[in-house]
Amino acid sequence: MTPGNSWDERISAFLFSPSQFLSCTTSESFLSELLDELRDEKANDHKKVLLLSALLEHPTVLCPTTSAGEGTAQELISILTFTPQKSISLKCHIMMAVTNVLICTSCLASQTKVAEDYLEFLFKTIQDTNDNTGGLSLQPLRATACDCLREMESCNPGLLSQKLETLYYLKQQETTILHQSYCTLYTQSLKNAIRLLTQEKDVDTSKLRSVLGGNEGFAWKTTGLPLSMLPFNMMTQVPQLSTMLDCKELKSILSLLLEESYLMTPISQALLLRGLIEIVAVVPAISPSIFKSQLLRLFGTAEVELMHATLLMKGTFTDSLFTAEDEHFLLKRLVGMAQHPLLRVPEKLFYMDCILHFPENRPISSSGEECLPVLVTPRLTLSLIPTVFNDSATMLCRLNLLCLVHLEADEEEEGKGLAYLFDHLMALLKIVDNQGSREMVVTSFRAVFIFLIHFNYMEKFSEKLVSSLCDLYSRHCRLAPHLINLADRIQECLEDSLWSVQLLKALQKCIVEMPPLQLTLQDLRWHLKILGRVAQESQIVQRNTICLLLNVLINSNLCERKNWQVGNAILAVCRNLLQHPTLSQMFIELADLLQHMTKHYEDTDIQDHARFYYTLLTNLSWEKLAGVLAKGPEGGQAKIRSLSAIVAENDGVTSCLTVHQTDGCVLQLMKIHEPGSQRATTGADTLETVDKQDLFEVYREQFKTPGFASEITLTYNLTHTKVTDPRFDKMFTICLHFDLNDSHYAEVSDIYVPCLFRDRKAPQVILKLKPYQPYPTSLRLSAIFTTEDGLSWHTQLPDVKVSFPEIFLPIPSPLGASHEFKEEVFDLMWNATSSGDPDSSATSLFCFKTESDKLADLIKIHFEGYQIAESQDQNAWKVLFFLPPRFHVLLKLRQAEDAVQVSIAMDNWELLPHVNAYLQNITAYCNMTTT
C-alpha cells in the first residue's frame, strides 16, 4: 500500500512531467492505483481532490483511448454515487473530472452509454431550482452541473439545442445566486442553436419557433458546427438567417437577457454579452440597437471584461450601433483609463492596446496591420507621453503609441512631439551611462528600436542616435551585445535601411581610434564581438580592423597569455573576413595576421585553426571560401556538411560542448560504516627515548607538526539512484564537486571516478575533510559526467551529512604506544582539563539508568575503538575521543547502584551541546536522567 504522504509527491511529479513520471510505470497501473485510492473510505477529501487533479490536468495521458475514458468515467460516477452528501466539494471535483474525461477522450462525441447517462444526471441535477428538494447545502452541486453542461455544449455545439424551452423555464424559475449560471448556460445553448440554423437551408419562422420552444431529447446528431468564434468585425462574410423571419420571440428573449445582465458579475456579464452579440450578428432581422440601452453603463465601466465586450460590440456592429460621438467618447474614455492612477499596470497596458487597435466605424485599412485610428491625435494623447518614471512596459507601450501618433501628425505638431520623444531617448541613454540597472539598459535599447522603426528615414535623428550610441559604447563596452542585437533587429525589420551599417561603421571607427590604454583584456573581448559583426557587412571596409588586431597581437603579451577565448574571438573575426567580398583588397594583411597567430599564439588549438584558415586563404578563391565557410540553414541540417563548425561558437558542435542538466538525481553516495579503530592516526615519534614524566609534553609536541592528525576520512560507495534511465546506465569521467554550507571545514577538492556501470560493483569514494572546528556539517554535492553518446551531464546529488560521531578518531599516539601510555596521557589530560582555563575547557556529568548487560553492549558498540582503560572490579571505563585538528573529549563511565555516571571533560567547551546530544542519542533506549 502506498503511504499517504507519498501521494503528494507522486501527483506533483506526474503534474510536473507526465512522460517522465510514466517512464517508471504505466498509465494503466497508475490510473488503477489512483481509482483504488479514490474508493478508499479512509482517505480524506483533501487527498481525493488532489488525486482528481491528475485527471483534470492530463485526462488523455491516463485515458489514451475512448474505451479507457469510458471505463474511467464509469468508475468515477460510481465513486460519486457512494460519496457522502457532506463531501460537497469532493462531489463537485468528481463531476468536473467526469466531464473532463468524457470530453477529452471523445466519449461525448461518440455518444457512449456512460455519456448519455451522465448528461441525464446533470440535467436532472439542475432541475432542482431554488434548492427546493436538496436544500441550500447542495447549491454548489447545481452550480457545478451548470458549468459542466455549458462546457459540454461548448465542445459539442448544439447538444442542448432541443432543450431550449426547458432551460428558459429553469432560468426563469431560479431566483438564487445561481441565476447567472442558468443564464449563461441558456445563452450558450441559444447561440449554438441559432448558429446551427444558419447552416441549414430554407429556414422559416416555424422552424425558428420550434427551436426556441424545443423540449425534446439531446441533439446528438447535430454537432458538426465548427468551434470558431465570430470575426471581430463584419468585413468577413458569415452565414446569416433570412431577413424575412419573424423574430419577435427571439428579440423578446434577448431583451430579457440584457435586462437580467445587471444582476450578474462582470465576468458573467461579459460572457453573456459576447453570446448575444454573436446571435444578433447572424440574425439581421434583429437590429443592433437592442444593445443601445446598455451603452451608457458600458462606456462608464471600470471592469476590463465589460470594456472588452464593448469593443467586441463596436467592432461587430460599427456605425449601425455607435455614432461618431459615441466613438469619440469611447476613445477619450480609453485614454483616461490608460493613465488612471488606481489601475494596475496590466490593466493600463490593456487600455493602451485597445487604443492602438480601436475598431473604427470607417477604418482606412482592412488588412489587419497595426494602423492608428484617425481620431487618435497628438492632442488626445498628450497625457500619455512617456516619462523616465514609468515602468518599463508602460514606457515602451506609450512610446510606440506616440510614435504612431506623430507619424500621422502635421509638420508643426510632428516637430514638437518628435523632439520630445527624441529627448526622452537621450534621457534613457543618459541613465544607462550613469550605471543604470540591467532592466533600464534593456528598456533603453528597446525604446531606441521602436523609435527607429518609425523614424529611421529622418537623418537628423538617426545620425544623432548613432553618435550617442558610439559615445556610450566607448565608456561602457559591456553594451556590445545590446548594440549587435539592435543592429540585427533593425536589419530584419527594415531591409532597405542603412542605419545598421552606419552604426556598425561608426563603432568600428570608435574601436580602431581608441587609445591603447583603453584596450584592456576585458574590453577587448567586447570589441572583438563588435568587430566580428562588422566583418559581416559587405559595405564596410575591413582593412582597419585587421591592422588593429595585428598591432594588438604584436605590441602586447596577448599571445603569451594563452587565452583561448580571446584567440577564438579573433579567429571568429577572421572567419567572417574570409567571406567578405573585398577579401582580395586585404589579402596580405589578413595573411600576415593568420601567420602571426600560427607562429606566436601559445595555444595549440588556436595555432591549428589559424594555420587551417591561412591554408584556406592561400589556396582557395573567394567563391570557394564562401561555400566552405557558409552556415547551414537555421534550425535545419545542411545537405553538404559545412566546415564552419570547426570554429563557429553556435553551430553543430554546441550540443557536444554544452553540459546538459538531468531532470532529477541519478547518482548518490552510500556510507560505508567503519569502526573507529580502523580510522586511527599515529604519530611519527617512538617511545624508545620518552621519559614517563614528559609523556604529556611529547603528546602535545606532535600537534606542532603542520597537518598532524588534521583530517578525517569517510568512505562511500558511488551508486545509481532508483531512477532507471538507460542513458545513464554507463557513466564515464565522473567529477564530484563538494560545496561547504559553513566555514568550519577547509575547502574539499573535487574527486574523480573513472566510470560507473549499473551492472558492476560500485566504486569507492574516499572523502577527506579537514575541520577547523569539529562540528556536524553537511556538504552540497554535484557531479559532472559523460555518457556513452559523448554528451556531458550535470546532476545534483543529495547532500552529504557528516554527523558528530563520524568526526571521532582514536587518540593519535606515537608508534609503539602501549595501553599504559594511553592511560597515562588520559589521566594527565583529564587533570589538565579539569583544572584548566574555564574559558576554553569544560567538565560535566551525564547520568542514565540501564542494566549491566545493556551497558556492556553499549560500550562495545559505541566506545570499543576509543576505550583507554577498563576496571572490572570498580565497574569503571575510560574513553577518549580525538576531534581534529586538536580537540579531545574524555569520558569516565562508572556503574553506580542506581545509574551510570558519565563524567565528561573537554578542552573546548563549545563541544558540550554536541556531546550531550550524542550521549542522549546512544542511550535513548535506556531510562535516562540527566544532571
mmCIF file of C-alpha atoms in Angstrom, residues 23 183 204:
data_model
loop_
_atom_site.group_PDB
_atom_site.id
_atom_site.type_symbol
_atom_site.label_atom_id
_atom_site.label_comp_id
_atom_site.label_asym_id
_atom_site.label_seq_id
_atom_site.Cartn_x
_atom_site.Cartn_y
_atom_site.Cartn_z
ATOM 1 C CA SER A 23 8.726 6.140 -17.652
ATOM 2 C CA CYS A 183 -28.454 32.471 -17.791
ATOM 3 C CA ASP A 204 -38.728 29.635 -41.930
#
